[in-house]
Structures are given as structure tokens and as C-alpha cells.
Amino acid sequence: MKQQFARPVSVIGTSSLPQRSFDDPKMAGLSPYELWADACHQAMDDAHVKPKDIDKVVYSQFANFITMGGVMAPVGSLEEWAGKPITHIEQACAGGYIAFTEAVNSVASGQYDIVLVAGLENPKHFNSRNQPAYKLKPIKEYDNGWWSPGRVLFDTAYTRFDGVSDNLLTEEQGKYYIKHYGITEDELDDTYNSMAMNLRYNASHNPRALMHERYEDIAKKAGYDDPLEYMRSEHNPKITQYIRKSGSVLHNMEAGAIVVCSADIAKKYSDHPIQVIDDATVSNTTRYPFNFHQMNVDVRDNLYKKHPGIKGSDFDLMITTVMTSGEQLDSAEVFGYLPEGEGYKYELEGKTRFDAEKPINPHGGDISFGHGFGCAGVCMLGEAILQMRGEAGGSQVPKPVNKCLVRGMGGGHTTVGIILEDQN
């Protein structure tokens, strides 16, 4: 595929930190700053560059005003990059993807040769103001009670609902699917439950994922021979009309980093650079009917129009945000990776597992791998890069991954599409 940048750009390094929480004893005594530094150094080591080689840093963080002691730009003063430009991106859960595109375009412009993009998020704990960074408290002890992402994402006086806090935005995707493709609510329920099982199967093979126990094993422990029967039971309650607990995002601490550079110097640093072919970003309003679906349509059109003849079936792998079950099904069909109106069958038949016909989210997706708000996109892109280099470990897709489509979403108002290619 032809790169759409004036100056070709490659990925030469990525971090691969596991998804964890500060509740984990292994994290005792650590602070978010140390995790940020660990991710950045891991990506630089992978790229065989030193901090002095980095010309610019772009980082994404959404909840720092709550979780990092009220500091607006907590990593802006790290001495490793004193005198270098550091840009903070805040675009809710799309921030990591936007930070990546900003880094890519910074290199493509010719102004910078090597740029580091990073993310940091700690949704379940926070620093009290004027306290040492390692003195973290559970978010439930935050002075104003649990902070609702929905209420910081939307002006609730003017929107139909405050959306994300109640999973209502992605609820519309289920309504859309039933309306347009004629499946029943029970069939949609089984589809979403099968998707959760498929993603947990993927995560069970990925040591970097947050959750590893398969739903089949969980069902057996609860006395169910049929795992779908368990998934339909009170053990997996519905939290909206269509979405069950198993189909909703898992929040956790994340830190991740990626190094991009001009393609003409990539081989100097990496034996296996991955080329960035193109990206597209769109925004919309939560008042727009079927907003998530429409943003998928818009970003697909903006991305594909520059590549005549491109089809979703051209991609060997799709990685997509799955804050709730409807996102994966809708985006896979809109981008043509799965056939329109038939994608639910692929989930029911387990064909989207990492070792099956049409792998989606082989790392486990946001509902089993984990999700750290503004850092999520960086970690998702990192997983895509590991897959393309054949370094994803137990969840490695068995066929070569030469072309990968990454689709990200954040806050109910921004969707991103990115095309990566292994041109080795």
C-alpha cells in the first residue's frame, strides 16, 4: 500500500508492560511516574535509541487532573527531555490514538526525525494534592466521591444523556443491529456473550492481559456445563437492555510507549520496522442518532477514499476499541473486515479468536485485556506492532500479519482509523 505522508514514517519500538492495578502486591510502593518512565525506556530500548535521540515527546493522559494530584501536565518536567518539545494530548479514550497520529505527522512534516509517543493512566487510584506520588488512594476515597467519566466528557445540560457512565452510547449499536439486520434480541445477547468468551480466550493466552480465566472454566466452577447458559444467567447480569457485565470495559492502570521515526533511517535502529500507511480522525456529537456507528462510517470513508480499491478483507488483522460489546461488531462490519449483517455469526462460531479465520483483538480487547483511558490507544497500537513483528507470544496470530487495521474511539465524540503495514 502507498503511504499517504509527504515523508514516510515507521514504527521502530514499543513497550509491552502488563496490564495491572495498584491493588496488585507487585505494584506496591510504585508511582505512576515510575511506570511512565519504565514504559518509555522499554520502548527506547526496543528501538535501540537513547533519550538524547528523541526530538519530541507526545503523550496522552485523560484523568491526570483527578488521579495525579491535580497536576495538569505531570510528565512535562522529566529531566531526560529538558529543552525538548513535549505535547500533552487529552481526547478521552481516543487520546492515545491521537497522540500517535500527532507523533507520526510530526515526523512526516520533516521537522523531527524521531518522536516518542506515550500514555499514562491510573483510573482506579489517585494522588492526594501535595502528597508523595507513591501514596495512592483508591478512587472511591476521592473527596467528591466516585468521579464519573460521563460527567466530565459531556455537558449534561445539553445532551440527551450522560452516556458513558451508563454504557448508553454503545447501547445504540445493539438497537441499530437489530433494526437493520433482523436478528432477535436473544440472538444479539448470544452474540455479545460469545464475543466476551472469544476475547477472554484471547486474553487467556496473553501474559500482558489483565484477565486470564476463561469463561468456560468459570462456568464449570459455577455448575454450568454450557458456558452460554452461564453467560445468560444472573452470574452475568445485564447492565443495560443489551449489554451484560462481561461486555463492559475493565478499567486498570496502563503505561505504554512507542517510538516512530523517518522511514529512511528506520533500518539503522530496527531490523523489523513497521510502516504507518495512513490515518484518519472524525468527531461527532452525542446528540447525533447512532453516533458511534456514524463515526465508524465517516472515519472509514475518510481513510479508504485515499486508497482506491481497498477492502476491509485486505487486512490480516483488526484491532478495535471495545468499550462495550457493540463496538467490536459494528466497527468490524462498517470497515468491511467482517461481512455486513453477517458478523454476528463469526462471533457465535468463534471465528474472531486469535487463532481462527478472522482474528479481532487477539490481545483480549478492552473487556479482557484492560483499558486505561488516555493510554489505551498506545497499548492497543503496541499490541498491533507486536503481532506484526511476530512477537505477541501466546496470543500471536498464526498467519503472517502484513496489513493491520487499528480503529480507536474515545468519549463518544472521536473515532480514529490507522493502517499499518509490514513491508519487510
XYZ file of C-alpha atoms in Angstrom:
424
model
C 0.000 0.000 0.000
C 1.140 3.553 -0.684
C 1.969 5.757 2.278
C -0.039 8.962 2.363
C 2.590 11.099 4.051
C 4.975 13.567 2.409
C 7.739 11.822 4.329
C 7.306 8.079 5.041
C 7.130 7.107 8.730
C 7.970 3.848 10.505
C 7.483 2.395 13.984
C 10.778 1.171 15.415
C 9.979 0.454 19.064
C 7.217 -0.338 21.513
C 6.767 -1.162 25.169
C 4.951 -4.266 26.388
C 4.165 -3.665 30.056
C 1.447 -5.920 31.513
C -1.977 -4.557 32.442
C -2.190 -4.260 36.216
C -3.726 -2.288 39.067
C -2.094 -0.694 42.088
C -4.130 -3.201 44.131
C -1.659 -5.816 42.854
C 1.017 -6.527 45.522
C 3.635 -6.460 42.760
C 2.885 -2.763 42.301
C 3.345 -1.859 45.981
C 5.385 1.284 46.519
C 5.442 2.260 42.841
C 4.097 5.516 41.493
C 2.589 6.365 38.083
C 5.753 8.341 37.299
C 7.885 5.212 37.607
C 5.556 3.267 35.339
C 5.683 6.061 32.774
C 9.498 6.014 32.861
C 9.563 2.207 32.618
C 7.341 2.212 29.524
C 9.337 4.964 27.832
C 12.680 3.266 28.464
C 11.311 -0.086 27.362
C 10.185 1.401 24.037
C 13.501 3.223 23.570
C 15.457 0.048 24.345
C 13.320 -1.804 21.802
C 14.094 0.900 19.241
C 17.798 0.994 20.179
C 17.697 4.727 20.842
C 18.690 6.829 23.833
C 16.693 9.655 25.445
C 19.011 12.178 23.763
C 17.987 10.786 20.353
C 14.323 11.719 20.905
C 13.453 15.003 19.186
C 9.919 15.347 20.566
C 7.596 13.643 23.053
C 3.823 13.376 22.630
C 1.878 11.856 25.493
C -1.747 11.151 26.280
C -3.424 11.256 29.666
C -7.093 11.852 30.397
C -7.648 11.727 34.147
C -4.494 13.448 35.424
C -6.488 16.293 36.968
C -8.030 13.721 39.318
C -5.535 10.887 39.621
C -2.229 12.795 39.644
C -2.808 15.245 42.465
C -4.422 17.913 40.318
C -1.295 18.354 38.175
C -2.192 19.381 34.621
C 0.983 18.090 32.911
C 2.622 15.630 35.317
C 5.298 14.326 32.967
C 6.199 17.634 31.386
C 9.184 18.257 33.633
C 11.113 14.987 33.298
C 14.766 15.943 33.036
C 15.553 13.390 30.322
C 13.898 15.700 27.799
C 14.687 19.100 29.231
C 14.737 21.568 26.367
C 12.728 19.264 24.073
C 9.110 19.853 22.981
C 6.567 17.827 24.966
C 2.919 17.849 23.893
C 0.059 16.637 26.104
C -2.967 15.204 24.258
C -6.344 14.950 26.027
C -9.030 13.390 23.861
C -10.582 10.995 26.379
C -10.044 7.344 25.417
C -9.083 8.351 21.855
C -6.124 10.292 23.252
C -3.560 7.529 22.738
C -4.504 7.147 19.079
C -4.491 10.916 18.533
C -1.093 11.169 20.243
C 0.219 8.514 17.831
C -1.074 10.383 14.776
C 0.438 13.621 16.139
C 3.798 11.876 16.518
C 3.562 10.393 13.018
C 2.654 13.729 11.456
C 5.464 15.453 13.371
C 7.941 13.132 11.644
C 6.132 13.294 8.297
C 6.401 17.095 8.346
C 10.185 16.836 8.292
C 10.569 18.914 11.447
C 11.515 15.929 13.653
C 13.305 12.651 12.899
C 12.481 10.566 15.989
C 9.411 11.069 18.174
C 8.301 9.151 21.246
C 4.568 8.759 21.880
C 3.465 7.588 25.310
C 0.429 7.170 27.504
C -0.190 7.026 31.219
C -3.409 6.397 33.133
C -4.419 5.288 36.590
C -8.237 5.232 36.741
C -8.700 3.273 39.993
C -6.379 5.229 42.303
C -5.408 8.849 42.860
C -2.779 11.044 44.452
C -3.925 13.488 47.085
C -2.751 17.012 46.434
C 0.682 17.749 47.961
C 1.357 14.092 48.784
C 4.258 11.947 47.503
C 3.412 10.257 44.206
C 3.587 6.731 45.609
C 0.963 7.471 48.288
C -2.007 6.377 46.223
C -5.570 6.017 47.474
C -8.496 4.061 45.996
C -10.602 6.326 43.780
C -13.642 5.665 45.982
C -11.954 7.816 48.630
C -11.763 10.800 46.278
C -13.143 13.894 48.032
C -16.159 14.273 45.756
C -16.953 10.587 45.632
C -16.500 8.470 42.513
C -15.754 10.754 39.608
C -17.903 9.896 36.627
C -16.174 9.900 33.230
C -19.546 10.654 31.656
C -19.901 13.849 33.602
C -16.510 15.160 32.548
C -16.980 14.157 28.916
C -20.342 15.785 28.302
C -22.230 18.912 29.207
C -25.216 17.089 30.641
C -27.418 20.172 30.432
C -27.461 19.935 26.647
C -27.055 16.246 25.783
C -29.725 13.578 25.763
C -27.899 11.627 28.462
C -24.508 11.498 30.148
C -23.772 8.404 28.154
C -20.538 6.639 29.012
C -21.246 6.335 32.733
C -24.235 4.121 31.955
C -22.966 2.429 28.771
C -25.856 4.034 26.904
C -23.861 5.330 23.955
C -22.784 1.905 22.768
C -26.229 0.550 23.622
C -27.382 2.220 20.408
C -25.249 -0.167 18.357
C -27.387 -3.090 19.510
C -30.560 -1.246 18.565
C -29.065 -0.432 15.163
C -28.051 -4.040 14.511
C -31.438 -5.492 15.393
C -33.233 -2.851 13.335
C -31.153 -3.227 10.171
C -30.197 -6.913 10.112
C -33.245 -8.587 11.579
C -31.718 -10.659 14.351
C -33.612 -11.095 17.611
C -32.648 -9.666 20.975
C -31.813 -13.186 22.166
C -29.528 -13.712 19.171
C -27.803 -10.424 19.904
C -27.390 -11.485 23.531
C -25.741 -14.746 22.487
C -23.543 -12.803 20.043
C -22.329 -10.426 22.729
C -21.792 -13.297 25.171
C -19.842 -15.256 22.563
C -17.745 -12.171 21.853
C -16.879 -11.866 25.549
C -15.891 -15.543 25.587
C -13.776 -15.118 22.435
C -11.949 -12.108 23.854
C -11.339 -13.831 27.174
C -9.980 -16.843 25.238
C -7.532 -14.467 23.546
C -6.581 -12.811 26.834
C -6.022 -16.200 28.477
C -3.092 -16.694 26.093
C -1.666 -13.203 26.616
C 0.540 -12.709 29.703
C 0.156 -8.936 29.331
C -3.650 -9.078 29.731
C -5.467 -8.201 32.940
C -7.844 -11.200 32.942
C -6.881 -14.774 32.105
C -9.531 -17.186 33.364
C -11.750 -18.380 30.523
C -15.495 -18.124 30.845
C -15.786 -21.824 30.045
C -13.799 -22.579 33.213
C -15.709 -20.002 35.253
C -18.990 -21.581 34.121
C -17.851 -25.063 35.158
C -16.932 -23.826 38.629
C -20.427 -22.358 38.924
C -22.003 -25.699 37.945
C -22.811 -24.985 34.278
C -21.959 -27.461 31.525
C -22.976 -24.966 28.830
C -20.914 -21.754 29.121
C -23.525 -19.769 27.186
C -26.124 -20.759 29.745
C -23.846 -19.307 32.411
C -23.342 -16.136 30.356
C -27.132 -15.671 30.171
C -27.582 -16.174 33.909
C -27.698 -13.887 36.928
C -23.952 -14.512 37.310
C -23.506 -12.232 34.305
C -26.252 -9.628 34.792
C -27.413 -7.133 32.209
C -26.349 -3.587 32.956
C -28.377 -2.127 30.073
C -31.004 -3.597 27.774
C -28.390 -5.404 25.684
C -25.031 -5.203 27.451
C -24.016 -7.561 30.247
C -21.269 -7.201 32.792
C -18.941 -9.391 30.709
C -19.344 -6.975 27.790
C -18.262 -3.826 29.597
C -14.794 -2.290 29.797
C -12.278 -3.200 32.528
C -10.504 -0.133 33.891
C -6.934 -0.538 35.060
C -3.573 1.173 35.305
C -1.719 1.482 31.992
C 1.583 2.877 30.820
C 2.817 2.438 27.267
C 5.158 3.984 24.705
C 6.003 3.762 21.002
C 8.897 5.237 19.004
C 8.371 6.438 15.428
C 10.932 7.798 13.007
C 11.522 8.719 9.407
C 11.373 5.545 7.302
C 14.690 6.355 5.620
C 16.567 5.895 8.911
C 14.387 3.125 10.409
C 16.712 0.272 9.416
C 19.519 1.972 11.310
C 17.637 1.253 14.538
C 15.347 -1.727 13.904
C 15.561 -4.961 11.945
C 11.777 -5.030 11.671
C 10.251 -1.549 11.297
C 6.515 -1.284 10.699
C 5.321 1.364 8.271
C 2.469 3.724 9.035
C 0.431 3.907 5.822
C -2.318 6.364 6.741
C -4.651 7.653 9.438
C -7.996 9.437 9.658
C -9.897 11.034 12.526
C -13.502 12.227 12.828
C -15.619 13.747 15.577
C -19.347 13.958 16.114
C -21.837 14.832 18.805
C -23.590 12.509 21.222
C -26.869 14.092 20.105
C -26.455 12.551 16.652
C -28.586 9.379 16.264
C -26.459 6.214 16.239
C -23.425 8.421 16.798
C -20.879 5.612 17.254
C -21.995 3.866 14.079
C -21.890 7.098 12.087
C -18.377 7.916 13.260
C -17.244 4.472 12.104
C -18.780 5.191 8.696
C -17.175 8.636 8.498
C -13.676 7.559 9.504
C -13.844 4.556 7.156
C -14.802 6.828 4.251
C -12.056 9.345 5.090
C -9.468 6.572 5.383
C -10.442 4.418 2.422
C -11.035 7.207 -0.117
C -7.281 7.743 -0.408
C -6.698 4.067 -1.268
C -8.712 3.130 -4.380
C -9.898 -0.464 -4.345
C -9.129 -1.056 -0.683
C -11.407 -3.507 1.145
C -11.664 -4.494 4.769
C -10.957 -8.062 3.747
C -7.468 -6.946 2.631
C -6.379 -6.763 6.274
C -4.871 -9.722 8.096
C -5.902 -8.371 11.493
C -8.227 -5.818 13.039
C -7.684 -4.252 16.434
C -10.566 -2.106 17.626
C -11.708 -0.391 20.788
C -14.397 -2.443 22.533
C -15.591 -0.370 25.463
C -18.765 -2.439 25.272
C -19.778 -5.380 23.096
C -21.485 -3.418 20.324
C -18.335 -1.590 19.282
C -16.429 -4.606 18.023
C -19.291 -5.956 15.911
C -20.253 -2.588 14.432
C -16.733 -1.428 13.582
C -15.694 -4.782 12.081
C -18.675 -4.702 9.724
C -18.511 -0.998 8.853
C -14.836 -1.274 7.871
C -15.612 -4.421 5.867
C -13.404 -6.722 7.901
C -16.493 -8.872 8.535
C -19.374 -9.039 6.020
C -22.198 -6.597 6.715
C -25.091 -8.181 8.598
C -23.186 -11.462 8.974
C -20.562 -10.545 11.537
C -22.600 -11.887 14.437
C -22.225 -15.391 13.001
C -18.433 -15.093 13.195
C -18.689 -14.307 16.898
C -21.143 -17.142 17.559
C -18.840 -19.597 15.780
C -15.631 -18.395 17.454
C -14.120 -17.237 14.154
C -12.779 -13.976 15.620
C -10.406 -15.675 18.064
C -6.694 -15.037 17.577
C -6.130 -18.494 16.088
C -9.244 -18.515 13.884
C -10.301 -17.245 10.453
C -10.837 -13.522 11.149
C -8.898 -12.546 14.287
C -10.056 -9.420 16.110
C -8.331 -8.083 19.220
C -6.022 -11.082 19.753
C -4.714 -9.420 22.920
C -8.180 -9.646 24.558
C -9.703 -6.236 23.881
C -10.703 -3.625 26.449
C -13.134 -6.009 28.172
C -10.477 -8.640 28.994
C -7.066 -7.127 28.215
C -7.944 -3.973 30.135
C -8.407 -0.294 29.404
C -6.627 2.754 30.778
C -8.477 5.731 29.278
C -5.934 8.005 27.542
C -3.258 5.317 27.441
C -5.471 2.645 25.875
C -4.702 3.602 22.273
C -0.948 3.448 22.841
C -1.246 -0.055 24.317
C -3.594 -1.224 21.541
C -1.167 0.039 18.889
C 1.662 -1.631 20.789
C -0.183 -4.945 20.620
C -0.686 -4.465 16.866
C 3.036 -3.850 16.403
C 3.952 -6.969 18.392
C 1.567 -9.014 16.229
C 3.079 -7.670 13.010
C 6.580 -8.486 14.211
C 5.517 -11.982 15.297
C 6.372 -11.181 18.920
C 2.956 -11.311 20.631
C 3.711 -14.554 22.469
C 0.896 -16.964 23.312
C -1.766 -14.875 21.577
C 0.212 -14.496 18.352
C -1.979 -14.810 15.252
C -0.653 -17.926 13.470
C -0.747 -16.438 9.966
C 1.551 -13.572 8.859
C 0.132 -10.179 9.817
C 1.274 -7.924 6.995
C -1.602 -5.436 6.996
C -3.333 -4.331 10.170
C -6.296 -2.016 10.659
C -6.454 -0.246 14.028
C -9.664 1.568 14.952
C -9.976 3.555 18.160
C -12.735 5.530 19.864
C -12.956 7.923 22.757
C -15.572 9.711 24.767
C -18.447 9.295 22.388
C -17.092 12.070 20.223
C -13.932 10.929 18.393
C -13.054 7.901 16.252
C -9.679 7.148 14.650
C -8.556 4.768 11.910
C -4.900 3.797 11.360
C -3.387 1.499 8.735
C -0.099 -0.270 9.490
C 1.896 -2.461 7.108
C 4.887 -4.757 7.404
C 6.807 -4.038 4.216
C 9.773 -6.279 5.005
